[in-house]
Amino acid sequence: MYQARHNIIVELPRLCDYVCDLLLEESNVQPVSTPVTVCGDIHGQGDFVDRGYYSLETFTYLLVLKAKWPDRITLLRGNHESRQITQVYGFYDECQTKYGNANAWRYCTKVFDMLTVAALMDEQILCVHGGLSPDIKTLDQIRTIERNQEIPHKGAFCDLVWSDPEDVDTWAISPRGAGWLFGAKVTNEGHCNCSSDSEGILDVDDCDQRTGQCSCLMGYTGLQCEDCEEGYFTNSTNICLPCACDSFGAVNHLCDSSGICVCKTGVYGPRCDECHPGFFHFSSTGCRPCQCHNHTNNCDPQSGVCLNCEGNTQGSNCEECKSGFYRSPGSAPIEACAPCPCSNSTSTGTCHTNPSGSPACDKCLPRYKGPQCDQCSAGFYKASGVCVPCECNGNADPQGPTELCQPDTGHCLRCNNKTTGPQCQLCAPGFIGDARAHNCTRPTPRLIPIPANTTTTEVPTPSTSSPSMPTTSTTLTSATTRGVLVATSSSNMSTTLSTAATTQALLTSLSSPTDNTTAALTEVSWTQFNIIILAVIILVVLLLLGFVGGVYTYREYQNRKLNAPFWTIELKEDNISFSSYHDSIPNADVSGLLEDEANEVAPNGQLALTTQGNCYKA
């Protein structure tokens, strides 16, 4: 026994606190569904407390049941569940006697203040501990009572726990000093109160006298038709409206007080009658998600075609790239498309991926080429970022490269029609004319006539009496043509050049072809012209060599004349002596070398032997 009492003292505070938390969640009018067993006024042997020796054990047992099955046990407050009454009718003394203090009493009275005051079975039968109150006409008035307190001595709260039914007409004062006595007439009036302002009452005179149920319009329920039936809502008014939930899109036909139905997956709207954004194909199973590869959340609610594709995509499922965009091979459809590296000024702006995975333009505009249409086509070059035609003045070689000109500078690669220059705008060396007019030609060669006045000067040839002396003859021919002296020399080595005829055949002039003093001109080829020029050069070199040889021969002749040996004969008494002199005569008079003198006999009797025209004086 001691152990049991000790456990109650230890566990009772925790039990009371736990049940208080449960009671806080209950309404003043707690709904109860049948079947149900109703027990009332057991007074310790059946009531909660008072007038019985086991009040504490009874109430503790009820608290354990409430803690174990909170939805199946409903405890209503009575007139003895108060501090004042329990101190008079024995519960306080019982706790004091059993445990030596009032702690258990205090724990239990804390629970008393939390107990609900009424129960409504199947929304038809009202259960209270005491009775009715003249201050209460509706259940809502009971719901507004502040019950978490000590029971007052009067008022609606007091009447519900102290009033008693009695065989009286209407209301009478209770001899107990609290509550009222009421008769059947009051009960019937309370049951059939169909004259209220409820919008749901069909007929104020039509009432069930047994239950007090008024006749309600469709969609209304409650004794006085004050509530809406399932499938109806008030929408913040006193009128019950049908929920009108779609049979396909809604989970059921019910809605909340604002008329919003509970929708299936992918369905939305107050009536659940359309697909939620991001879903399509409304059916009895709900709506299916849009298949747009995460590029949009919207699609046509009927067909499922994606709308407003992002990421530069298009197509019924946003699976394709827009024109001017591409996606690398192997990329997932959820990846965005990148812009094509193709300018609209050089290409159509669209592209594809080549086998290497790099983007390549679909089609280049005229003048452009390359994978990205950023290069100039043959016959064009880039100027200020734009490909323009090569400017070769129509002189580009058709047999040359197809590019015609450098792609960066525009300089022509190969010129034709005897032209040259960056744009083939000049005549090639050796040609004259207008390259842009395509008339570059060689200068016309012409023959130079031989002058009529040609003088020949012949220098006398000195000779010696010696037969071994070489004979050299020099002929100086002077041909004056535009102030040019042409000299030729002939010797015994057969160095003889005929200048007159050769000069007439080879020398050319670039003077006007209309000169009346020139002979007729003959058109020659470029090779022939080069051969003629080479022959003229060789002729000039030979002429110079001949001139130098003539001068050299003449000087040798003069030296030999001065250094020629001579013989002297001395007549002595018995013999004749010969002597030869080879040295030059010092201080000789050169002017006398060319004079013709007669042979003389020296005054000294010596005989000098000299050749004609070559006499020396001793």
C-alpha atoms as one frame of an Amber mdcrd trajectory, in Angstrom:
protein
   0.000   0.000   0.000   2.797   2.372   0.870   4.510   1.660  -2.420   1.325
   2.380  -4.373   0.779   5.655  -2.566   4.393   6.643  -3.104   4.100   6.024
  -6.830   0.927   8.120  -7.053   2.602  11.059  -5.342   5.591  10.839  -7.670
   3.690  10.315 -10.925   0.587  12.459 -10.302   2.199  15.840 -11.164   3.468
  14.500 -14.470   0.106  12.890 -15.241  -1.814  16.071 -14.449   0.471  18.223
 -16.583   0.197  15.817 -19.515  -3.633  15.742 -19.375  -3.771  19.551 -19.068
  -1.938  19.831 -22.375  -4.507  17.520 -23.993  -7.478  19.453 -22.589  -6.143
  22.739 -23.898  -6.722  21.445 -27.441 -10.429  20.696 -26.814 -13.365  23.011
 -27.480 -16.008  24.104 -24.935 -18.415  22.005 -26.998 -16.490  18.829 -27.714
 -17.925  16.770 -30.635 -18.582  13.083 -29.891 -19.642  10.400 -32.337 -21.879
   7.464 -31.538 -21.787   4.778 -30.336 -20.817   6.191 -26.966 -21.391   5.440
 -23.241 -22.413   8.369 -21.041 -21.743   8.295 -17.271 -22.735  11.138 -14.985
 -22.692  12.261 -11.328 -20.789   9.296  -9.879 -19.534  11.239  -6.836 -16.361
   9.374  -6.133 -18.027   6.024  -6.393 -18.976   7.023  -9.923 -18.745  10.848
  -9.776 -15.334  12.465 -10.122 -14.892  13.564  -6.509 -16.697  14.204  -3.216
 -19.034  12.084  -1.150 -16.917   9.003  -1.570 -13.848   7.609   0.061 -12.031
   6.856  -3.210 -12.380  10.217  -4.993  -8.639  10.645  -5.586  -8.211   7.118
  -6.916 -11.275   7.479  -9.159 -10.126  10.776 -10.652  -6.568   9.485 -11.081
  -7.899   6.462 -12.950  -9.932   8.738 -15.271  -6.808  10.811 -15.985  -4.898
   7.653 -16.954  -7.674   6.669 -19.373  -7.652  10.156 -20.910  -3.877  10.050
 -21.293  -3.997   6.637 -22.954  -7.017   7.249 -25.267  -7.407  11.025 -25.585
  -9.814  10.793 -28.575 -12.088   8.183 -26.945 -12.455   9.616 -23.429 -14.284
  12.947 -22.873 -14.345  14.459 -19.371 -16.954  17.181 -18.642 -16.667  19.594
 -15.736 -19.274  19.434 -12.986 -20.213  21.621 -10.036 -17.938  19.660  -7.651
 -14.838  20.209  -9.787 -13.975  23.448  -8.018 -11.774  24.445  -5.100 -14.555
  25.848  -2.962 -16.884  22.818  -3.195 -14.141  20.174  -2.700 -13.036  21.860
   0.517 -16.588  21.459   1.865 -17.620  18.033   0.538 -14.564  15.952   1.437
 -12.058  15.774  -1.456  -9.639  18.193   0.161  -9.784  16.330   3.473  -9.304
  13.008   1.702  -6.059  14.148   0.086  -4.866  15.673   3.353  -5.575  12.488
   5.275  -4.009  10.082   2.798  -0.809  12.006   2.059  -0.423  14.392   4.941
  -0.588  17.475   2.700  -2.749  19.121   0.029  -0.346  18.693  -2.890  -2.444
  16.038  -4.603  -5.529  18.265  -4.217  -3.690  21.161  -5.842  -2.596  19.003
  -8.809  -6.169  17.844  -9.380  -7.783  21.295  -9.110  -5.374  22.489 -11.819
  -6.905  19.851 -14.106 -10.444  20.944 -13.065  -9.878  24.381 -14.619  -9.051
  22.762 -17.984 -12.069  20.436 -18.288 -14.558  21.143 -21.098 -18.162  22.071
 -20.182 -20.262  20.374 -22.925 -20.306  17.574 -25.493 -22.322  17.362 -28.730
 -23.138  13.825 -29.878 -23.586  13.508 -33.638 -24.372  17.235 -33.660 -27.819
  16.468 -32.247 -27.614  15.754 -28.502 -26.117  18.274 -26.077 -24.551  16.861
 -22.909 -23.742  19.031 -19.851 -23.237  18.228 -16.158 -26.072  20.471 -14.923
 -28.604  21.950 -17.346 -29.583  24.889 -19.512 -29.186  28.610 -18.981 -31.558
  31.430 -19.888 -28.506  33.316 -21.154 -27.625  30.677 -23.753 -29.552  30.383
 -27.030 -26.938  28.867 -29.355 -23.986  26.548 -29.182 -21.701  29.338 -30.268
 -22.482  31.135 -27.029 -21.215  28.114 -25.120 -18.087  28.053 -27.265 -17.225
  31.611 -26.252 -17.189  30.913 -22.494 -13.809  31.289 -20.771 -13.649  27.944
 -18.931 -10.050  27.969 -17.661 -11.017  29.417 -14.256 -12.781  28.705 -10.970
 -16.512  28.238 -11.532 -18.278  31.571 -10.895 -21.364  31.881  -8.636 -23.653
  33.009 -11.478 -23.846  33.391 -15.205 -23.923  31.005 -18.133 -20.900  29.007
 -16.941 -22.440  28.564 -13.509 -25.838  27.599 -14.982 -24.380  24.814 -17.148
 -22.942  22.983 -14.084 -25.603  23.877 -11.423 -29.009  24.037 -13.204 -31.393
  21.067 -12.880 -34.415  19.895 -14.884 -37.648  20.068 -12.915 -41.370  19.724
 -13.507 -41.969  23.423 -13.908 -43.349  25.485 -16.768 -40.351  27.575 -17.688
 -37.596  28.848 -15.434 -37.420  28.816 -11.649 -34.860  29.776  -9.023 -32.827
  26.834  -7.784 -33.029  26.234  -4.012 -29.294  25.407  -4.035 -28.490  29.051
  -4.644 -26.794  28.506  -7.990 -28.202  27.736 -11.428 -31.836  27.389 -12.480
 -34.682  24.960 -12.564 -36.232  24.488 -16.023 -39.137  22.505 -17.443 -40.041
  20.720 -20.699 -41.327  23.865 -22.333 -37.906  25.451 -22.038 -36.365  22.318
 -23.444 -38.661  22.267 -26.443 -38.134  25.935 -27.168 -34.490  25.443 -27.036
 -34.704  22.554 -29.404 -36.877  24.201 -32.018 -35.362  27.592 -32.380 -35.922
  27.900 -36.124 -36.793  31.568 -36.098 -33.153  32.654 -36.094 -31.543  34.662
 -38.842 -29.844  31.644 -40.406 -29.882  31.730 -44.220 -30.181  27.963 -44.367
 -33.605  27.523 -42.692 -36.188  26.341 -45.173 -39.298  26.825 -42.954 -39.301
  28.432 -39.507 -42.351  26.388 -38.490 -40.903  23.086 -39.579 -38.949  21.625
 -36.655 -38.382  18.197 -35.137 -39.768  18.535 -31.600 -37.763  15.569 -30.403
 -34.376  16.704 -31.627 -34.957  20.396 -32.335 -33.652  20.036 -35.881 -34.848
  22.772 -38.212 -35.646  22.123 -41.852 -32.627  23.294 -43.866 -31.992  24.268
 -47.427 -29.664  22.172 -49.553 -26.092  22.672 -48.491 -26.923  23.656 -44.901
 -26.742  21.612 -41.720 -26.937  22.023 -37.934 -29.937  22.221 -35.582 -30.649
  25.719 -36.810 -29.095  25.257 -40.259 -26.192  27.445 -39.260 -23.421  25.363
 -40.861 -22.600  24.244 -44.404 -22.748  20.638 -45.469 -19.735  18.869 -46.903
 -19.164  20.026 -50.460 -20.298  23.565 -49.619 -18.503  26.637 -48.353 -19.454
  30.047 -46.997 -16.733  32.178 -48.612 -16.854  34.613 -45.654 -20.626  35.025
 -45.977 -23.700  33.421 -44.387 -24.598  31.693 -47.641 -23.433  28.158 -48.360
 -22.201  27.696 -51.917 -21.353  24.426 -53.644 -17.663  23.624 -53.915 -18.006
  22.567 -57.568 -14.742  20.613 -57.485 -13.851  19.019 -60.795 -14.398  15.289
 -60.758 -11.169  14.710 -62.746  -8.837  17.203 -61.130  -9.974  17.167 -57.490
  -9.120  14.502 -54.956 -12.737  14.607 -53.692 -15.783  16.883 -53.758 -14.823
  18.721 -50.566 -13.385  22.208 -50.256 -12.342  24.546 -47.493 -14.276  27.544
 -46.198 -13.024  29.671 -49.085 -14.149  27.155 -51.723 -10.691  25.861 -52.694
 -10.672  22.179 -53.583  -7.921  19.651 -52.937  -6.276  19.017 -56.330  -4.480
  16.039 -57.795  -0.841  16.118 -58.930  -0.176  18.788 -61.549  -3.697  20.275
 -61.226  -4.557  23.654 -59.777  -7.282  26.274 -59.625 -10.040  26.805 -57.039
 -12.038  23.999 -58.652  -9.022  21.895 -59.747 -10.118  22.142 -63.349  -6.864
  23.018 -65.162  -3.251  21.925 -65.325  -0.714  23.712 -63.209   2.003  25.618
 -65.128   4.592  23.039 -66.071   1.966  20.292 -66.591  -0.350  19.235 -69.416
  -2.938  16.629 -70.517  -5.712  17.115 -67.963  -7.270  13.721 -67.176  -8.749
  11.635 -64.385  -5.243  10.837 -63.174  -4.225  14.484 -62.994  -1.767  16.273
 -65.276   1.579  15.138 -66.646   4.763  17.238 -66.334   5.899  19.199 -69.389
   8.856  17.629 -71.218  10.865  20.775 -71.984  14.366  19.712 -70.861  14.401
  22.386 -68.130  14.376  25.214 -70.698  10.896  26.415 -69.678   8.172  25.670
 -67.148   5.294  26.321 -69.511   3.704  24.190 -72.170   0.365  23.984 -73.929
  -2.073  22.451 -71.407  -3.593  20.255 -74.102  -0.805  19.258 -76.525   2.181
  19.655 -74.200   4.114  21.749 -76.758   6.656  23.794 -74.837   6.156  27.554
 -74.741   8.761  30.321 -74.414  11.799  28.048 -74.633  14.907  29.553 -73.078
  18.588  28.774 -73.554  18.383  29.642 -77.296  16.292  26.522 -77.910  13.134
  25.746 -79.838  10.943  22.802 -80.767   7.980  21.068 -79.195  10.220  19.934
 -76.322  12.883  22.694 -76.519  15.217  20.048 -77.895  16.532  22.001 -80.900
  18.784  25.035 -81.198  17.416  28.225 -82.679  18.732  29.472 -85.994  22.137
  31.013 -85.369  22.933  28.785 -82.392  24.465  25.333 -81.964  25.082  22.621
 -79.397  28.253  20.526 -79.308  27.916  16.855 -80.307  27.174  14.659 -77.336
  25.711  17.513 -75.289  22.587  16.741 -73.302  19.344  18.420 -74.425  19.177
  20.193 -71.080  22.267  22.237 -71.996  21.784  25.668 -73.528  22.747  26.394
 -77.135  25.726  28.673 -77.834  25.712  31.441 -80.485  27.219  30.517 -83.859
  30.572  32.253 -84.532  29.171  33.399 -87.893  28.581  37.056 -88.661  25.433
  37.962 -90.546  27.545  40.272 -92.717  29.704  37.406 -93.986  27.357  34.400
 -93.808  23.768  33.308 -93.408  24.351  33.350 -89.632  23.563  29.658 -89.170
  26.068  26.926 -88.409  26.584  23.243 -87.733  29.262  21.176 -86.049  31.922
  19.475 -88.118  33.265  15.978 -87.304  35.775  17.490 -84.884  32.972  19.112
 -82.915  33.849  22.683 -83.865  31.170  25.027 -85.204  31.233  25.746 -88.943
  29.044  28.201 -90.817  26.419  26.652 -93.087  26.876  29.020 -96.016  29.166
  31.972 -96.630  28.019  35.034 -98.499  29.713  35.857-101.825  33.318  37.077
-101.401  33.845  35.035 -98.186  35.056  31.537 -97.351  36.438  29.480 -94.456
  34.787  27.470 -91.653  33.635  30.696 -90.013  33.377  32.758 -93.214  36.114
  35.074 -91.972  38.409  34.703 -94.996  38.190  36.296 -98.433  37.414  34.215
-101.504  39.716  34.056-104.525  39.835  37.421-106.253  39.119  39.389-103.068
  41.136  40.833-100.201  40.234  42.254 -96.806  40.116  46.015 -96.363  38.707
  47.512 -93.129  37.272  44.119 -92.227  35.351  43.778 -95.499  36.321  41.660
 -98.506  36.620  43.802-101.645  37.588  42.747-105.187  41.268  42.628-106.111
  42.151  45.741-108.146  44.539  44.598-110.858  43.220  46.909-113.590  42.303
  43.915-115.716  45.945  42.896-116.000  45.905  39.857-113.695  47.361  36.775
-115.282  44.501  34.327-115.936  47.012  31.478-115.867  48.331  32.575-112.463
  47.025  31.807-108.936  43.265  31.894-108.448  43.674  34.326-105.531  44.820
  37.076-107.971  46.093  39.204-105.051  47.397  38.985-101.501  44.401  38.429
 -99.133  45.745  40.967 -96.615  47.351  43.711 -98.716  45.552  43.398-102.032
  48.823  43.354-104.013  48.390  41.486-107.270  50.266  38.173-107.382  51.037
  37.986-111.117  50.543  40.697-113.736  49.883  40.106-117.397  49.887  42.329
-120.502  53.492  43.522-119.896  52.499  45.299-116.617  53.808  45.455-113.077
  53.110  47.187-109.765  50.920  46.368-106.685  47.782  46.749-108.798  49.398
  46.024-112.212  49.038  49.719-112.873  52.502  50.252-114.393  54.108  49.086
-117.604  56.873  46.554-117.131  60.504  47.691-117.625  61.251  48.048-121.326
  57.662  48.922-122.139  55.813  52.185-122.438  52.191  53.167-122.561  49.164
  53.168-120.197  48.860  49.947-118.175  45.262  50.708-117.161  44.380  51.070
-120.855  46.122  47.750-121.626  48.469  49.252-124.248  51.942  48.671-122.819
  54.311  48.158-125.809  58.040  48.083-126.425  59.689  51.233-127.735  59.809
  51.015-131.580  63.449  50.457-132.776  64.785  52.476-135.810  67.932  52.467
-137.907  70.374  55.381-137.645  71.508  56.693-141.097  75.239  57.051-141.799
  76.356  60.703-142.030  77.420  61.775-145.507  80.482  63.770-144.409  83.048
  61.217-143.316  86.689  62.213-143.366  89.631  59.897-143.400  93.049  60.948
-142.223  95.984  58.793-143.196  99.165  59.066-141.188 102.357  58.530-143.173
 104.112  55.345-142.353 107.792  55.801-141.504 110.115  53.068-142.647 113.740
  52.122-142.120 116.237  50.661-144.445 116.428  47.557-142.330 114.436  44.756
-143.902 113.694  43.387-140.429 111.750  46.449-139.340 108.026  45.680-138.935
 105.807  47.689-141.074 102.800  49.234-139.311 100.208  51.270-141.024  97.553
  53.164-139.104  94.387  54.463-140.626  92.350  56.868-138.603  88.782  57.098
-139.762  86.736  59.810-138.191  82.994  59.532-138.483  81.235  62.357-136.820
  77.808  61.231-135.797  76.161  63.290-132.993  79.685  64.168-131.775  80.960
  60.574-131.497  84.410  59.772-132.852  84.884  56.203-134.028  88.502  55.168
-134.635  89.679  51.960-136.180  93.161  50.564-136.370  94.608  48.027-138.726
  97.928  46.221-138.296  99.780  43.221-139.536  97.839  41.119-136.917  94.688
  41.558-139.070  92.930  43.699-136.492  90.633  45.464-138.900  87.010  46.399
-138.174  84.635  47.749-140.666  82.781  50.375-138.695  80.657  52.074-141.240
  78.456  49.189-142.293  78.194  47.670-138.792  77.296  50.966-137.146  74.648
  51.543-139.746  73.088  48.132-139.084  73.114  48.027-135.245  72.774  51.496
-133.759  69.190  52.421-132.881  67.539  55.548-131.759  64.456  56.227-129.575
  63.586  59.389-131.400  60.223  60.001-132.963  59.335  57.547-135.752  58.192
  60.463-137.848  61.733  61.735-138.435  62.143  62.131-142.175  65.893  61.690
-141.914  65.654  58.061-140.699  65.173  54.955-142.718  62.223  52.640-142.522
  61.799  50.827-139.203  61.624  47.105-138.831  59.664  45.413-136.028  61.841
  42.961-134.098  61.096  40.528-131.291  62.282  40.899-127.719  64.899  38.167
-128.172  66.181  39.766-131.358  66.341  43.107-129.635  68.428  41.642-126.802
  70.793  40.033-129.346  71.222  43.351-131.134  72.000  45.152-127.884  74.573
  42.468-127.003  76.189  42.775-130.448  76.407  46.535-130.092  78.070  46.162
-126.702  80.593  43.674-128.131  81.250  46.009-131.082  81.877  48.947-128.806
  84.291  46.876-126.720  86.148  45.776-129.858  86.313  49.350-131.094  87.790
  50.454-127.818  90.316  47.627-127.933  91.213  48.563-131.524  91.640  52.166
-130.596  93.893  51.278-127.674  95.885  48.911-129.905  96.349  51.610-132.537
  97.607  54.084-129.996  99.966  51.489-128.568 101.307  50.598-132.049 101.908
  54.201-132.909 103.885  54.822-129.724 105.990  51.726-130.385 106.690  53.035
-133.808 107.935  56.308-132.370 110.116  54.527-129.836 111.642  52.280-132.491
 112.333  55.295-134.616 114.240  56.962-131.808 116.117  53.819-130.774 116.878
  52.411-134.270 120.490  51.134-134.616 122.808  52.673-137.154 126.116  51.753
-138.633 129.274  53.911-138.983 132.227  53.148-141.186 135.670  54.569-140.365
 138.249  54.618-143.090 141.660  54.263-141.589 144.967  53.778-143.181 144.794
  50.103-143.758 141.305  48.989-142.819 137.659  49.921-142.507 136.020  49.682
-139.023 132.229  49.252-138.443 130.532  50.348-135.284 126.893  50.092-134.224
 125.057  52.471-131.890 121.959  51.403-130.073 121.520  54.076-127.418 119.252
  56.954-128.008 120.808  60.178-128.961 120.480  62.538-126.046 118.897  65.863
-126.656 117.858  64.726-130.132 115.586  66.954-132.091 112.387  65.025-132.622
 111.162  67.373-135.271 114.004  66.354-137.494 113.076  62.761-137.359 110.331
  63.229-139.895 112.436  65.322-142.337 113.821  63.890-145.547 117.481  64.830
-146.028 120.101  63.830-148.607 123.015  61.684-147.694 126.057  63.651-146.610
 129.627  62.846-146.039 130.775  63.658-142.539 133.394  66.325-142.293 135.612
  63.947-140.467 135.753  61.686-143.441 133.340  59.108-141.986 130.739  57.549
-144.237 127.272  57.337-142.673 124.907  54.730-144.065 121.274  55.653-143.577
 117.985  54.722-145.021 115.860  57.079-146.944 113.972  59.465-144.759 115.768
  58.229-141.675 119.144  60.062-141.567 120.852  60.988-138.327 123.501  63.575
-137.867 126.496  62.880-135.773
